[in-house]
CSV table of C-alpha atoms in Angstrom, one decimal:
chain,number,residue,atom,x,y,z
A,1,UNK,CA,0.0,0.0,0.0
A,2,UNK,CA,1.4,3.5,-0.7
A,3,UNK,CA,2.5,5.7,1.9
A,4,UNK,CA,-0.7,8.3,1.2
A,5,UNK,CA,-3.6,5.5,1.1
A,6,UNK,CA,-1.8,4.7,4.1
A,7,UNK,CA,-1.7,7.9,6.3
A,8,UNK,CA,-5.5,8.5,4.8
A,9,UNK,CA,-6.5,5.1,6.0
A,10,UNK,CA,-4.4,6.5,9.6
A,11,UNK,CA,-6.3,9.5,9.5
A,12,UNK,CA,-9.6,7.7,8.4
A,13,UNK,CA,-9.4,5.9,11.9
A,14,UNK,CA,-8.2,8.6,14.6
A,15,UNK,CA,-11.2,10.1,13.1
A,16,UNK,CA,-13.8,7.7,13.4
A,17,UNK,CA,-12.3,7.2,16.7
A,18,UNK,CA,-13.6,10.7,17.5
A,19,UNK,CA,-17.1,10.0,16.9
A,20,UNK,CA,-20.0,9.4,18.8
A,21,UNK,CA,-22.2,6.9,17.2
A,22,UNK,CA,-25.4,6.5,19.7
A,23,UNK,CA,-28.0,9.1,19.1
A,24,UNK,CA,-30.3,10.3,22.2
A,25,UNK,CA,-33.7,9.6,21.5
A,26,UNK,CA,-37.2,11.5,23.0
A,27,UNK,CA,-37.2,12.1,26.5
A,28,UNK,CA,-33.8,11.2,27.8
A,29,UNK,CA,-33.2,14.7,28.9
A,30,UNK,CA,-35.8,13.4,31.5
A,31,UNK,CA,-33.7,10.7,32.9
A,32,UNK,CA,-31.8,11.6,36.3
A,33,UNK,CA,-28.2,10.2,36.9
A,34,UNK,CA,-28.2,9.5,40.4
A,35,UNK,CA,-26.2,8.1,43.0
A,36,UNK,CA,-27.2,4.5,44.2
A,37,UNK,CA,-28.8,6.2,48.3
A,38,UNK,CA,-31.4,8.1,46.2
A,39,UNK,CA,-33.2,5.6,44.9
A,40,UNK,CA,-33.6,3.3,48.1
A,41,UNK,CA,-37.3,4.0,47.7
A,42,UNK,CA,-37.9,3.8,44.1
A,43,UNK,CA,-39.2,0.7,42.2
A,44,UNK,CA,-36.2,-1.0,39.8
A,45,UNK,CA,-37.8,-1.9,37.0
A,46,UNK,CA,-34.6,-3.9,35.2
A,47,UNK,CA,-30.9,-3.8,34.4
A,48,UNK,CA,-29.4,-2.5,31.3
A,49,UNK,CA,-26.0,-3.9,30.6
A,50,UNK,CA,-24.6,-1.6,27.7
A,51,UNK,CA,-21.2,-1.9,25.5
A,52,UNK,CA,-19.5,0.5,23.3
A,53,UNK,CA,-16.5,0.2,21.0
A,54,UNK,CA,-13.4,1.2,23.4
A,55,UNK,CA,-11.0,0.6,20.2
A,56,UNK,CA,-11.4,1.7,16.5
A,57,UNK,CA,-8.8,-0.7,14.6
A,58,UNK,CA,-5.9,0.0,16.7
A,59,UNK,CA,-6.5,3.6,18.3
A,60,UNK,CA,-8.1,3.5,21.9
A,61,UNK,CA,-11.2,5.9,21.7
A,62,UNK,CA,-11.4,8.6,24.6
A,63,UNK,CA,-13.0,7.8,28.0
A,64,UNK,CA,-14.8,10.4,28.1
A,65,UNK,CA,-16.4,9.7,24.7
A,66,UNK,CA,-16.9,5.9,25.7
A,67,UNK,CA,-18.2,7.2,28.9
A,68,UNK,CA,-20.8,10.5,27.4
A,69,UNK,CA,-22.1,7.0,25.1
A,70,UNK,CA,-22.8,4.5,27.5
A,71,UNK,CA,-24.6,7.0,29.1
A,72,UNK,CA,-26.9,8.0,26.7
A,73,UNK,CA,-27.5,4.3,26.1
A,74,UNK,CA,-28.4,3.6,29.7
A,75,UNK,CA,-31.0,6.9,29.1
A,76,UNK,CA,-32.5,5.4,26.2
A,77,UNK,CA,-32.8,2.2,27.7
A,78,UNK,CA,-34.9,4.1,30.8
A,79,UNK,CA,-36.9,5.9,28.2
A,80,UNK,CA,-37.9,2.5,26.5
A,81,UNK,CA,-38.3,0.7,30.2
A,82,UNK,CA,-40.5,3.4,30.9
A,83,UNK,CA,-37.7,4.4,34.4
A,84,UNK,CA,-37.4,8.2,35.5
A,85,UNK,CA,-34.1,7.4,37.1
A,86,UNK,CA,-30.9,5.5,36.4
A,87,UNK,CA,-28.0,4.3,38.6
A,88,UNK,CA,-24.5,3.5,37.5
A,89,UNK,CA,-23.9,0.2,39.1
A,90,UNK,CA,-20.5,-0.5,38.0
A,91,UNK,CA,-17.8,2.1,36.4
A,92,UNK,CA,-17.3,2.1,32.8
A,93,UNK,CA,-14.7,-1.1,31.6
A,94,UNK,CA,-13.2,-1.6,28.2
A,95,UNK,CA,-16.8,-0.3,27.0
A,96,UNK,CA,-18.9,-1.9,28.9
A,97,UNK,CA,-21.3,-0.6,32.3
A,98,UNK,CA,-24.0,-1.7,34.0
A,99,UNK,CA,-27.0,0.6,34.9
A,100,UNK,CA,-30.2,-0.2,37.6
A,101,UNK,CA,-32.8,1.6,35.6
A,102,UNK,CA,-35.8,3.2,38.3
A,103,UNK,CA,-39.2,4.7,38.7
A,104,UNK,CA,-39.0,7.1,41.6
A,105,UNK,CA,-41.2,9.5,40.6
């Protein structure tokens, strides 16, 4: 392969790595992010266990990114459960997290 398809397939990557490729959908700026005390008196209706791509080809992605992502899947999984509330119930690893999704209100 030539040196330029080669830096353009490079480039190609660290910019796909850069993306965010899960898309919010109605009513997720309605889901609270809360800490696991709050919802001692809240009904758990299930438990969304979410993955992400960590890696695109060879590049790590950003934590943050993988983070902001797995997020927004554990608030579309609410929205869809029917839950007001969701609880991070294990920190984000190689793209995956788990999330208690509630009804408290």
């Amino acid at each position: 392969m030539s040196r330029i398809k080669t830096a353009a397939l490079i480039g190609a990557l660290i910019l796909a790595g850069g993306c965010t490729w899960v898309t919010p959908v109605d009513g997720v700026e309605a889901i609270a992010l809360v800490k696991p005390q709050v919802v001692q008196n809240c009904e758990k209706l299930s438990t969304a266990v979410l993955q992400v791509k960590d890696k695109v080809g060879f590049i790590n992605r950003s934590g943050a990114k993988v983070s902001k992502e797995l997020l927004t899947m554990a608030r579309n999984q609410a929205v869809q459960a029917g839950a007001d509330t969701i609880v991070a119930e294990t920190a984000a690893d190689d793209g995956s997290q788990k999330y208690g999704l509630y009804r408290c209100r």
